Short mmCIF file of C-alpha atoms in Angstrom, two decimals:
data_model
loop_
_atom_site.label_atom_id
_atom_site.label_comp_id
_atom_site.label_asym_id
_atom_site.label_seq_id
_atom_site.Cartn_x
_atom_site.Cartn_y
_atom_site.Cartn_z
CA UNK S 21 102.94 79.29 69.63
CA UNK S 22 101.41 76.28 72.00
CA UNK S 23 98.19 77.00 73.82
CA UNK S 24 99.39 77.55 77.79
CA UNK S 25 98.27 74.07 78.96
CA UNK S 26 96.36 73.34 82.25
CA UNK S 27 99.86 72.63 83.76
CA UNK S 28 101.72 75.11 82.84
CA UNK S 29 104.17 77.09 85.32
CA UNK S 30 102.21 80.20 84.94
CA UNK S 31 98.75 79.83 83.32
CA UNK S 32 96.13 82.15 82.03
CA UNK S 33 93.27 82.93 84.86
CA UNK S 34 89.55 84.75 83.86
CA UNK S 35 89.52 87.83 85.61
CA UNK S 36 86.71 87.37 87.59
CA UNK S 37 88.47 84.60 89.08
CA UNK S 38 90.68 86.99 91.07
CA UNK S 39 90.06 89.42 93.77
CA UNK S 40 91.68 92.67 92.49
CA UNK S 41 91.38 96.85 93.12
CA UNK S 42 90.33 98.74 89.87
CA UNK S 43 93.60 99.93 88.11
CA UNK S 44 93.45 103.64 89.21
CA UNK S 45 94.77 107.01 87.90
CA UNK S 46 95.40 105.11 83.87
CA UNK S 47 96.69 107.81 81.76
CA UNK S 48 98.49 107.63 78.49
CA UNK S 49 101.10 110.19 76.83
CA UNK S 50 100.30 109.64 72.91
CA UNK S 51 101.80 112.59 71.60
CA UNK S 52 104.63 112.29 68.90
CA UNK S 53 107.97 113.20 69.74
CA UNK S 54 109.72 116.14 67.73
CA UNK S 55 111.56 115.34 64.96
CA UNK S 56 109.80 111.36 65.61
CA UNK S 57 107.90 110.01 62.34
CA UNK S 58 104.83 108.18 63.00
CA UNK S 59 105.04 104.74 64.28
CA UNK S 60 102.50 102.62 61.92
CA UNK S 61 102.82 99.45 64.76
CA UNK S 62 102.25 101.49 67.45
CA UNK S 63 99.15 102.98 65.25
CA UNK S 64 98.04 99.59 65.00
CA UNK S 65 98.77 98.30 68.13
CA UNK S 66 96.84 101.60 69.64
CA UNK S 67 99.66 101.83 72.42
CA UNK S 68 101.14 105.20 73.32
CA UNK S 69 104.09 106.81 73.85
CA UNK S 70 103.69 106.15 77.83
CA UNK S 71 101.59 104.60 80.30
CA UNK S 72 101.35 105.59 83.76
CA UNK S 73 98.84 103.28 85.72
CA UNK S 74 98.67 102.31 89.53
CA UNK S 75 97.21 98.92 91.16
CA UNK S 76 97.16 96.91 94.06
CA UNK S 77 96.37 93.90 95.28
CA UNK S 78 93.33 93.03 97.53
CA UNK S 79 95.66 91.82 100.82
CA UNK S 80 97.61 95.16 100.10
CA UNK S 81 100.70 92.57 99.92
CA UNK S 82 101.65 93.54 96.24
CA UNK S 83 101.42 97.57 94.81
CA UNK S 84 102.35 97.72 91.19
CA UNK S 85 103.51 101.39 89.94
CA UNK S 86 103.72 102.11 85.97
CA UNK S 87 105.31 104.71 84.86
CA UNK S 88 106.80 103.17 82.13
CA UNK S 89 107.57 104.83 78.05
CA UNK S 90 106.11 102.08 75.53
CA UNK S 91 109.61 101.23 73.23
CA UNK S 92 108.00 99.47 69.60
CA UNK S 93 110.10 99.61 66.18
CA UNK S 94 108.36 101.08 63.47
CA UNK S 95 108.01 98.81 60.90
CA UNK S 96 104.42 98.17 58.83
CA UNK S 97 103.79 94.76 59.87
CA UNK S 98 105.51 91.62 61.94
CA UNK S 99 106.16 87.93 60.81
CA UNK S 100 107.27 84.85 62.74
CA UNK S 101 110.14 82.79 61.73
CA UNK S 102 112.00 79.50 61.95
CA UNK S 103 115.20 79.36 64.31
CA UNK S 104 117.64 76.84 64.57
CA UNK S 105 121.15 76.16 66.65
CA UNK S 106 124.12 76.74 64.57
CA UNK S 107 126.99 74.24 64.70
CA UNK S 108 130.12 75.39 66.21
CA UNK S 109 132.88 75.13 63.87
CA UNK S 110 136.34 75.37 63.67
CA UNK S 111 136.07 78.59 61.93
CA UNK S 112 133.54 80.45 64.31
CA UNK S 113 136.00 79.18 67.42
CA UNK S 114 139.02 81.17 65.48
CA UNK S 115 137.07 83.40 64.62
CA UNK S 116 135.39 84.41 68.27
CA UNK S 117 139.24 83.97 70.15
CA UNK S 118 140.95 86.26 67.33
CA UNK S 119 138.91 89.06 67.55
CA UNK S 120 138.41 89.70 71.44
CA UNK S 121 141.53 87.55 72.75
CA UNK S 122 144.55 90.51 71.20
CA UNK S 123 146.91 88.36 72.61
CA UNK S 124 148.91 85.06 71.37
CA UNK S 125 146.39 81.81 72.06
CA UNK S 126 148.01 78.56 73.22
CA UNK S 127 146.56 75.25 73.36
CA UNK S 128 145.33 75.05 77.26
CA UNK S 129 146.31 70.96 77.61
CA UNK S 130 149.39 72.17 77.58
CA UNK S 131 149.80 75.37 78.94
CA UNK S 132 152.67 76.15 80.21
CA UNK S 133 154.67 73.17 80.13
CA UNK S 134 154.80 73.53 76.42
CA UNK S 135 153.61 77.22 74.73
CA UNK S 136 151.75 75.03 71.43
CA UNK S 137 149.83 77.05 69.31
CA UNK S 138 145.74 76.30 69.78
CA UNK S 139 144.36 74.07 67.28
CA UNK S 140 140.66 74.79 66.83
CA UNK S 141 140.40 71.86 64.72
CA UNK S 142 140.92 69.04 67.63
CA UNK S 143 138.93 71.67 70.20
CA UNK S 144 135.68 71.19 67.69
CA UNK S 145 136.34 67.29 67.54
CA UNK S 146 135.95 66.82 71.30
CA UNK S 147 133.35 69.60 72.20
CA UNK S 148 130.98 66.92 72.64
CA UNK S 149 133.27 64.82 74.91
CA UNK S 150 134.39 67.90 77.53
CA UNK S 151 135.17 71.12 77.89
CA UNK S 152 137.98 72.79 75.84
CA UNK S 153 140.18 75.60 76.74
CA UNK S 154 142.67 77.71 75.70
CA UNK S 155 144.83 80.58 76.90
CA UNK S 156 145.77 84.33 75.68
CA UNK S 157 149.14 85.99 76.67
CA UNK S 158 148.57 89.48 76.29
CA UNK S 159 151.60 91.95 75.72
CA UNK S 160 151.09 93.31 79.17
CA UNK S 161 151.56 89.93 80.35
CA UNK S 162 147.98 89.56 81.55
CA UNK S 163 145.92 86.22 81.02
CA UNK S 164 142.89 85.25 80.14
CA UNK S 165 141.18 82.12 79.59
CA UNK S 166 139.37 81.06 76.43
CA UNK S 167 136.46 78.31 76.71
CA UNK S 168 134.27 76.40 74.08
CA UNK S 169 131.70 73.82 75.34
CA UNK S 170 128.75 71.84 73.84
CA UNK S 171 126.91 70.31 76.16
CA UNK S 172 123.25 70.55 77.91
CA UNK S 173 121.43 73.57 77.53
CA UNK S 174 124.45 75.15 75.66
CA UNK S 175 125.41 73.47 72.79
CA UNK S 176 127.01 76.05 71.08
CA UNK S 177 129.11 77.90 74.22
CA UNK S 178 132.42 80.01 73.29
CA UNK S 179 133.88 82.96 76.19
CA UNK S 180 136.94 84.70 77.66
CA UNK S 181 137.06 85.62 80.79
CA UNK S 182 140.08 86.65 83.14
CA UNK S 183 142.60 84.10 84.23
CA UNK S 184 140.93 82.12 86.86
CA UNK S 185 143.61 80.69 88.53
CA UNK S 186 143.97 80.25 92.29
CA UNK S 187 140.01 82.12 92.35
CA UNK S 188 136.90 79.35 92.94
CA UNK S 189 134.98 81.83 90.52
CA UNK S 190 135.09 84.92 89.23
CA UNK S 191 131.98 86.73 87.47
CA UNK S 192 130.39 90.13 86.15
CA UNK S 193 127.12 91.38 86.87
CA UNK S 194 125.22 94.76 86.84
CA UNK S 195 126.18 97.85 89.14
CA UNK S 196 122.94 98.16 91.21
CA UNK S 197 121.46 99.81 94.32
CA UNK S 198 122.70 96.64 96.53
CA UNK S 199 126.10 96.95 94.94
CA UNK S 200 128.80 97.67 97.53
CA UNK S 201 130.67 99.97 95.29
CA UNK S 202 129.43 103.46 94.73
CA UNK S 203 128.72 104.86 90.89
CA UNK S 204 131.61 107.36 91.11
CA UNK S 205 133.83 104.32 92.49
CA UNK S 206 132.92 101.90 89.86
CA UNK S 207 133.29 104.87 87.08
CA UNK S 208 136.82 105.79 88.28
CA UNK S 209 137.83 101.72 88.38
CA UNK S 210 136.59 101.21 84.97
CA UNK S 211 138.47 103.82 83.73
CA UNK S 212 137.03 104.21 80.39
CA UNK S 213 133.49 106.24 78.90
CA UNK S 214 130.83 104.41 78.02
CA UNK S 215 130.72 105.86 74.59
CA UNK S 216 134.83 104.71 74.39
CA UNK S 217 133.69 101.28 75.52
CA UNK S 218 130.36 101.15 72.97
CA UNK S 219 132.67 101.64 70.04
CA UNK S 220 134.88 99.14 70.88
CA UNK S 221 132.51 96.39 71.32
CA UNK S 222 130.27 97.26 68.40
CA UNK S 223 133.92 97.16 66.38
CA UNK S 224 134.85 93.64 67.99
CA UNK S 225 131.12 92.12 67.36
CA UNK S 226 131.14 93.52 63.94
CA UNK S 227 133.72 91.60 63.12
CA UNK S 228 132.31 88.33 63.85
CA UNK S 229 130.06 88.64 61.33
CA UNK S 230 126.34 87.36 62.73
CA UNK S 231 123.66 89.18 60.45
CA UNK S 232 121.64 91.77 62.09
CA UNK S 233 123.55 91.59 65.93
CA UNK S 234 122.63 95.04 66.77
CA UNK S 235 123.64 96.93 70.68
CA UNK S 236 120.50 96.09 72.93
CA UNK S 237 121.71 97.56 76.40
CA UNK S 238 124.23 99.04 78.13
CA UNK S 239 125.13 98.69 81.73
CA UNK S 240 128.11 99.60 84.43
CA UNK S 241 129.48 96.38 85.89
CA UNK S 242 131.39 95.15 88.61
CA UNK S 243 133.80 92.30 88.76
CA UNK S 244 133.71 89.84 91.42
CA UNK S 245 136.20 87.75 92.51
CA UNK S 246 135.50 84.69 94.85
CA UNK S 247 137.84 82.77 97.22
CA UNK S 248 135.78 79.99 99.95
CA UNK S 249 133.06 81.82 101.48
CA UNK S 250 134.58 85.59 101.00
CA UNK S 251 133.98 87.63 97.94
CA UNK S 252 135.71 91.08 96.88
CA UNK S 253 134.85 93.17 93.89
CA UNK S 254 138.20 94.43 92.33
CA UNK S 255 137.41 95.36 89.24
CA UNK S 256 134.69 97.41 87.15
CA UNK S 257 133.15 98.30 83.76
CA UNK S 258 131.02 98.25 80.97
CA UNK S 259 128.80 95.85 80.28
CA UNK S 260 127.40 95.64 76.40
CA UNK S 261 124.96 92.92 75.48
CA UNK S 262 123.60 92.21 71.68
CA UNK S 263 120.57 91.14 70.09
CA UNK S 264 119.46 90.22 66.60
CA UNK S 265 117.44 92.37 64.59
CA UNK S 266 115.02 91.04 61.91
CA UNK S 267 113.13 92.99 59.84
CA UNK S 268 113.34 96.05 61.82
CA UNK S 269 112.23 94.27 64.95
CA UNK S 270 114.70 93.44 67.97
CA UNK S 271 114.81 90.17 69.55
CA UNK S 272 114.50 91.56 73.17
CA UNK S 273 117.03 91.25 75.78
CA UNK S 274 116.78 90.14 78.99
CA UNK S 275 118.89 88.93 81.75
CA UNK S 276 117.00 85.08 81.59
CA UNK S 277 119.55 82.64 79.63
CA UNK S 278 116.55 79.93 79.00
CA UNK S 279 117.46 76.29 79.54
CA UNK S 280 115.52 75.60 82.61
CA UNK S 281 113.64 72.39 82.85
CA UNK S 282 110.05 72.26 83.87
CA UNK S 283 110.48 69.91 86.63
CA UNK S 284 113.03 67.77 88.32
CA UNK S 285 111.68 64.76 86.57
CA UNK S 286 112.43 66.15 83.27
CA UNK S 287 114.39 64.20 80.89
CA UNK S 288 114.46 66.78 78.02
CA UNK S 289 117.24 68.95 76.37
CA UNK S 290 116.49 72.19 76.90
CA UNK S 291 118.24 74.84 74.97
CA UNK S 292 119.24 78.32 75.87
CA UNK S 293 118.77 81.77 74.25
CA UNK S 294 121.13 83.25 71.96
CA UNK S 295 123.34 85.62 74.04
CA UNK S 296 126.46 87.79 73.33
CA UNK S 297 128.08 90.32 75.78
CA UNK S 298 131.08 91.83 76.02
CA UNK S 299 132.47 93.77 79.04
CA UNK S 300 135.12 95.79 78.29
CA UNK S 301 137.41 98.56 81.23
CA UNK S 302 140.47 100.76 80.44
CA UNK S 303 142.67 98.07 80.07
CA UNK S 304 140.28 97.13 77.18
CA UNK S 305 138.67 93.28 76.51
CA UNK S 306 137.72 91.77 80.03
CA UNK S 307 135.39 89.57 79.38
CA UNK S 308 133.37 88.02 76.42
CA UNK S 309 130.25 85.19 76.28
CA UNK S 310 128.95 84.42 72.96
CA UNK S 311 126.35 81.41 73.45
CA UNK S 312 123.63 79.42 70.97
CA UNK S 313 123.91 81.46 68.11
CA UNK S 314 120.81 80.80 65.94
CA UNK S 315 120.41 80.18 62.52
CA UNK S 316 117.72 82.29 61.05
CA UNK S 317 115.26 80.30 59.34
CA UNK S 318 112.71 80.64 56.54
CA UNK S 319 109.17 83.16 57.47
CA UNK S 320 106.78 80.79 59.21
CA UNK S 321 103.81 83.13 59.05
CA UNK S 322 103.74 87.04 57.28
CA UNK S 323 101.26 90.35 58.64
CA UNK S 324 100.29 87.97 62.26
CA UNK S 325 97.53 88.93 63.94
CA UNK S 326 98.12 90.97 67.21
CA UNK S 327 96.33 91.66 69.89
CA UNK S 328 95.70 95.47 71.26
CA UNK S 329 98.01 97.37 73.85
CA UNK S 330 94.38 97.67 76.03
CA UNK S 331 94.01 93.90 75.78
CA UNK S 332 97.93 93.31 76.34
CA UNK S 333 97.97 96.11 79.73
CA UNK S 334 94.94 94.08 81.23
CA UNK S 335 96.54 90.71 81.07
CA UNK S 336 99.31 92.35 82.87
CA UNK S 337 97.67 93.54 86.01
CA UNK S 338 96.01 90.09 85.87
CA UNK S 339 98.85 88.21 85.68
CA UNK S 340 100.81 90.18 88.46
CA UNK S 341 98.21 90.19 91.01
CA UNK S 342 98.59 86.29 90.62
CA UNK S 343 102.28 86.81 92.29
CA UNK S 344 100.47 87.98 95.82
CA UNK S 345 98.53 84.98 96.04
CA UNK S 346 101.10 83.02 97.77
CA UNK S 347 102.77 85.91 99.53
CA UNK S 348 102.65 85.03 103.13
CA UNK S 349 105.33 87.16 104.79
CA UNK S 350 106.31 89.69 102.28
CA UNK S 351 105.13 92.63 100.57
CA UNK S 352 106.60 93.37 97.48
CA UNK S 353 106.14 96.72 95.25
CA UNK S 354 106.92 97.12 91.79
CA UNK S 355 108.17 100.02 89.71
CA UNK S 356 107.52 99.67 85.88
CA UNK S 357 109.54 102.01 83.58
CA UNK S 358 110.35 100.26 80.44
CA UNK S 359 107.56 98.63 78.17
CA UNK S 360 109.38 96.63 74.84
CA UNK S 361 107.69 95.02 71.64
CA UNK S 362 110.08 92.19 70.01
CA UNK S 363 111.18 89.16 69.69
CA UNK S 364 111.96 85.87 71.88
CA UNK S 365 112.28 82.51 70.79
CA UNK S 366 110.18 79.65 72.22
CA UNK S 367 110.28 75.78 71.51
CA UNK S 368 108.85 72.66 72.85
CA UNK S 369 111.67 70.43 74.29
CA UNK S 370 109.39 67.50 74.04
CA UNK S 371 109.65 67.58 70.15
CA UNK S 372 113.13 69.30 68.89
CA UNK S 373 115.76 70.79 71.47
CA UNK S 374 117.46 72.20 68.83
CA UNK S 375 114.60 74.24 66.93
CA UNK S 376 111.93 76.76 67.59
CA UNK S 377 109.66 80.19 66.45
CA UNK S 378 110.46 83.48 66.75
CA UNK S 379 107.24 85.23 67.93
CA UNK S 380 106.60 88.84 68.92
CA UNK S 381 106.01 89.41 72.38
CA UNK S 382 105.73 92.15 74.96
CA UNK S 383 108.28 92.55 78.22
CA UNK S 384 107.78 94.54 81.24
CA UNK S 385 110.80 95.66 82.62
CA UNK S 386 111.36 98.12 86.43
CA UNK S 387 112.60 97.72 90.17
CA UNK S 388 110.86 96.17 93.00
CA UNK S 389 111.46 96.35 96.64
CA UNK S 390 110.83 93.61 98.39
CA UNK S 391 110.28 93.11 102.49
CA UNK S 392 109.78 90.24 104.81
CA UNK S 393 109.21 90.21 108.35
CA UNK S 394 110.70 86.75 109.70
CA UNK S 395 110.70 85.89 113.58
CA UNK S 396 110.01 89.60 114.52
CA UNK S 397 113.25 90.56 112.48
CA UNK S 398 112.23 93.11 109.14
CA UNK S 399 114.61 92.25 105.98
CA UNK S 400 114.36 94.49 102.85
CA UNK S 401 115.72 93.59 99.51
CA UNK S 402 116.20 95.48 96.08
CA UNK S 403 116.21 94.62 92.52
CA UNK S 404 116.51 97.30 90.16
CA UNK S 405 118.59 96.08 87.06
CA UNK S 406 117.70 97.16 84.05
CA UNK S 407 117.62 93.89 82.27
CA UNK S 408 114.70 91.68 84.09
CA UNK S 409 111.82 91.40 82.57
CA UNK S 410 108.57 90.85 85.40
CA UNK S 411 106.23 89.38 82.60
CA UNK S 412 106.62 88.41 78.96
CA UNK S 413 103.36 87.98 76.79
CA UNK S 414 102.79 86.20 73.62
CA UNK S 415 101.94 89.31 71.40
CA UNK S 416 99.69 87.48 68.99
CA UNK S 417 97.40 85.80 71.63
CA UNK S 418 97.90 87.18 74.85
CA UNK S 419 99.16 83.71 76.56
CA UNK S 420 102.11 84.06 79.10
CA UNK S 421 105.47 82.56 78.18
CA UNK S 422 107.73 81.80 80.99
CA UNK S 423 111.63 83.02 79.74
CA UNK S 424 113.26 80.59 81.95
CA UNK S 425 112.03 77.48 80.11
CA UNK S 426 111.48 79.07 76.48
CA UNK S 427 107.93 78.87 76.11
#
């Protein structure tokens, strides 16, 4: 991993450098589980089971809350490895549309003038010049679109969503507090369990046969369907997304894709994570996004050197009392409740956009509550899906590494 430079987005500060409160009422839950065998990383690591610890910030504009249990896969020691971006063949196209499209697939130039077979072989030709399409016919004469792109920060792009037709978008996203559907309405329009809908996506994702792609999280979802300015959500279900898993260790998922650039003046490919998720209702298949799949390289460096939980849960505080420095308006208060040890994958655009490390790292994951007072008017906002991570740390030297760029 690249020292964080002078310039970088978000860059290390010496504690004394900030004004901060003493983190108050630290405690730590150590005790092993029943039926749990001991963890030998989290022995080494000297992390427990969970960490409650409070803090706020000097202007009393941020208040952080953990209460969060400490997730780390027991394994004996962690490596780093080489990743690469796969090519997108033929094969992997067919591949991806047979097993979630269970419907007939037609060549989308020219759909439905003519009903012509797709042929995967001229799609992978001219990824490179547009987009390529296709479409399914299911046998209850719903449609659904198929697209494979390689371009930008997604060179390797395949997904099926419903037919967009007549719709200026359509997408899925988490159920959360701010959603306008209640639990028990989005339950009864999905119309499937979440254990029904978990079998059928580990079956689907099985079958396309990436090494190691292993359920990460679960999530209800909504469907939302746009037309000018007005938006409606008319449809709802379970969301499944999937991670790798190398040697025992989980790459970690979050809701960043990667592929931002640093600046406006950038003129380097970026490249985004690896990402596969499937949302799936009653009626079975509703959407699917498999992007960047990585090629899993050789072991760059065996038994790293990591850095303590103590060390890791001070660079925390220090790093989120650095978001109230440029809170004017707002107050903002965060609710930790998931801590993870993995995987990400970082690179440096300015050498290879196609290449990178993967490198153990810690995530912080929780809710925060947000409110601005603007012109004598009070404005509160919420964010509690489960899949953002608040602060990702290099694992092996403590620096920060900012998930929308990649490193």
């Amino acid at each position: 991993c690249r020292e964080t430079p002078d310039t970088a987005l978000v860059k290390r500060k010496e504690a004394e450098s900030i004004p901060y409160r003493e983190v108050k009422n630290v405690s730590t839950e150590s005790s092993t589980e029943e039926g749990e065998q001991e963890n030998p990383l989290r022995s080494r690591l000297g992390a427990p089971q969970q960490y409650t610890a409070d803090f706020d910030s000097e202007n009393g504009r941020l208040k952080v809350h953990c209460d969060a249990k400490i997730e780390i896969p027991s394994v004996e020691q962690v490596s780093t490895y080489l990743v690469s971006q796969s090519d997108m063949t033929p094969e992997q196209m067919e591949t991806f549309a047979r097993v979630f499209s269970d419907g007939e697939i037609y060549d989308g130039e020219s759909y439905p003038a003519e009903k012509r077979a797709a042929d995967f072989g001229r799609m992978s030709a001219n990824l490179e010049k547009n987009l390529q399409s296709a479409i399914v016919e299911r046998a209850d004469g719903s449609k659904y679109d198929l697209f494979y792109k390689s371009m930008d920060s997604t060179p390797n792009m395949m997904e099926l969503q419903m037919d967009a037709a007549g719709r200026d978008a359509i997408s899925w996203n988490p159920r959360t507090s701010m959603s306008s559907l209640t639990e028990e309405e989005a339950l009864s329009l999905a119309a499937i369990t979440q254990q029904e809908a978990q079998v059928l996506a580990k079956e689907k994702v099985a079958e396309l046969g990436i090494p190691g792609m292993e359920e990460a999280l679960v999530q209800l979802g909504t469907h939302m369907d746009m037309h000018g300015d007005e938006f409606t959500i008319d449809n709802a279900g379970w969301m499944i997304n999937f991670t790798r898993t190398i040697d025992g260790i989980p790459v970690t998922y979050t809701s960043e894709q990667g592929g931002a650039y640093e600046d406006m003046e950038s003129e380097f490919e970026t490249w985004g994570y690896e990402w596969l998720q499937v949302a799936i209702n009653g009626d079975g298949i509703q959407m699917a996004q498999c992007y960047n799949i990585y090629d899993i390289g050789e072991k760059t460096a065996e038994n790293v050197q990591l850095i303590s939980f103590d060390e890791v849960s001070q660079i925390f505080w220090q790093m989120m009392l650095m978001k109230s420095a440029d809170m004017d308006r707002e107050t903002r208060e965060y609710q930790i409740d998931r801590i993870t040890f993995g995987y990400t994958r970082i690179y440096d655009p300015t050498v290879d956009s196609r290449s990178g490390l993967l490198v153990p790292v810690w995530d912080f994951f929780g809710s925060y509550c947000e409110k601005t007072e603007y012109e004598g008017e009070s404005m509160e906002y919420i964010s509690d899906s489960a899949d953002i991570s608040h602060l990702t740390i290099n694992a092996m030297d403590g620096s920060i590494i900012d998930r929308s760029l990649g490193y």
